[in-house]
Amino acid sequence: MGFSTVPCNEFVEVLASKAPVPGGGGASALVGAVGTALGNMVGSLTVGKKKYAEVEDEMWELKKKCDELQKDFLRLIERDAEVFEPLSKAYGMPRTTEEEKAEKA
């Protein structure tokens, strides 16, 4: 499942469940993506205004950085799910016998 592309309400519902992913890493990455989007919103409201003409070049650079960070954070939502899900399955493996303990390790 692509957690970076599901509706917000679905992401939150699955996050609140006992499903292993998304988890804290994916939620943190989502918050990072939203934060950079807000930064970009401020930039979008700033560029093109006479009042801020002297900082326009800087704002365009900052908006570009926000775009890159936002994409990185969205990728990290997926990456967190990819790497944590197998680990969560390992946590649930039985470890009664020496063989099971070795396999789990």
Tab-separated table of C-alpha atoms in Angstrom:
chain	number	residue	atom	x	y	z
A	1	MET	CA	0.000	0.000	0.000
A	2	GLY	CA	1.318	3.440	-0.823
A	3	PHE	CA	0.762	5.345	2.403
A	4	SER	CA	1.959	8.599	0.858
A	5	THR	CA	-0.937	8.538	-1.600
A	6	VAL	CA	-3.895	7.347	0.494
A	7	PRO	CA	-6.497	9.832	1.743
A	8	CYS	CA	-5.574	11.462	5.056
A	9	ASN	CA	-8.468	9.863	6.914
A	10	GLU	CA	-7.373	6.400	5.772
A	11	PHE	CA	-3.761	7.011	6.824
A	12	VAL	CA	-4.926	8.146	10.268
A	13	GLU	CA	-7.306	5.195	10.677
A	14	VAL	CA	-4.586	2.661	9.847
A	15	LEU	CA	-2.092	4.546	12.020
A	16	ALA	CA	-4.511	4.263	14.955
A	17	SER	CA	-4.944	0.516	14.436
A	18	LYS	CA	-2.661	-2.276	15.565
A	19	ALA	CA	-1.296	-2.642	12.033
A	20	PRO	CA	2.507	-2.473	12.061
A	21	VAL	CA	2.637	0.202	9.381
A	22	PRO	CA	2.322	3.060	9.081
A	23	GLY	CA	3.954	3.768	12.393
A	24	GLY	CA	5.863	6.515	14.106
A	25	GLY	CA	8.415	6.897	11.323
A	26	GLY	CA	5.774	7.229	8.625
A	27	ALA	CA	3.730	9.625	10.750
A	28	SER	CA	6.819	11.749	11.410
A	29	ALA	CA	7.636	11.834	7.710
A	30	LEU	CA	4.065	12.912	6.942
A	31	VAL	CA	4.333	15.737	9.467
A	32	GLY	CA	7.624	16.768	7.830
A	33	ALA	CA	5.961	16.821	4.406
A	34	VAL	CA	3.088	18.922	5.732
A	35	GLY	CA	5.525	21.302	7.431
A	36	THR	CA	7.499	21.836	4.256
A	37	ALA	CA	4.250	22.374	2.355
A	38	LEU	CA	3.365	25.135	4.814
A	39	GLY	CA	6.775	26.698	4.285
A	40	ASN	CA	6.166	26.555	0.567
A	41	MET	CA	2.763	28.178	1.049
A	42	VAL	CA	4.422	31.138	2.758
A	43	GLY	CA	6.867	31.361	-0.137
A	44	SER	CA	4.039	31.258	-2.647
A	45	LEU	CA	2.298	34.098	-0.827
A	46	THR	CA	5.544	36.110	-0.817
A	47	VAL	CA	6.890	35.852	-4.371
A	48	GLY	CA	5.555	38.311	-6.890
A	49	LYS	CA	4.698	40.965	-4.305
A	50	LYS	CA	6.321	44.374	-4.609
A	51	LYS	CA	6.684	44.546	-0.842
A	52	TYR	CA	8.997	41.509	-0.884
A	53	ALA	CA	10.823	42.130	-4.167
A	54	GLU	CA	14.210	42.345	-2.454
A	55	VAL	CA	13.916	38.786	-1.108
A	56	GLU	CA	12.199	37.198	-4.104
A	57	ASP	CA	15.281	35.342	-5.374
A	58	GLU	CA	15.879	33.938	-1.896
A	59	MET	CA	12.227	32.889	-1.639
A	60	TRP	CA	12.424	31.021	-4.949
A	61	GLU	CA	15.475	29.142	-3.641
A	62	LEU	CA	13.699	28.323	-0.394
A	63	LYS	CA	10.610	27.148	-2.275
A	64	LYS	CA	12.825	24.863	-4.349
A	65	LYS	CA	14.343	23.412	-1.174
A	66	CYS	CA	10.858	22.921	0.276
A	67	ASP	CA	9.803	21.049	-2.874
A	68	GLU	CA	12.785	18.706	-2.566
A	69	LEU	CA	12.281	18.130	1.151
A	70	GLN	CA	8.587	17.460	0.684
A	71	LYS	CA	9.319	14.810	-1.942
A	72	ASP	CA	11.962	13.266	0.318
A	73	PHE	CA	9.562	13.118	3.255
A	74	LEU	CA	6.867	11.483	1.113
A	75	ARG	CA	9.391	8.864	-0.025
A	76	LEU	CA	10.343	8.283	3.608
A	77	ILE	CA	6.735	7.413	4.463
A	78	GLU	CA	6.994	4.522	2.014
A	79	ARG	CA	10.534	3.589	3.010
A	80	ASP	CA	9.624	3.383	6.689
A	81	ALA	CA	6.815	0.957	5.884
A	82	GLU	CA	9.105	-1.119	3.642
A	83	VAL	CA	11.764	-1.619	6.302
A	84	PHE	CA	9.605	-1.889	9.415
A	85	GLU	CA	7.010	-4.406	8.255
A	86	PRO	CA	9.479	-7.324	7.935
A	87	LEU	CA	10.950	-6.433	11.328
A	88	SER	CA	7.512	-6.420	12.933
A	89	LYS	CA	6.872	-9.883	11.513
A	90	ALA	CA	10.142	-11.082	13.044
A	91	TYR	CA	9.046	-9.782	16.452
A	92	GLY	CA	6.016	-12.075	16.266
A	93	MET	CA	7.967	-15.212	15.381
A	94	PRO	CA	7.870	-18.023	17.937
A	95	ARG	CA	10.989	-18.602	20.018
A	96	THR	CA	10.232	-21.658	22.077
A	97	THR	CA	12.769	-24.056	20.620
A	98	GLU	CA	16.432	-23.423	19.877
A	99	GLU	CA	15.631	-23.684	16.148
A	100	GLU	CA	12.908	-21.055	16.433
A	101	LYS	CA	15.219	-18.806	18.444
A	102	ALA	CA	17.927	-19.131	15.780
A	103	GLU	CA	15.488	-18.453	12.944
A	104	LYS	CA	14.120	-15.393	14.706
A	105	ALA	CA	17.635	-14.067	15.319
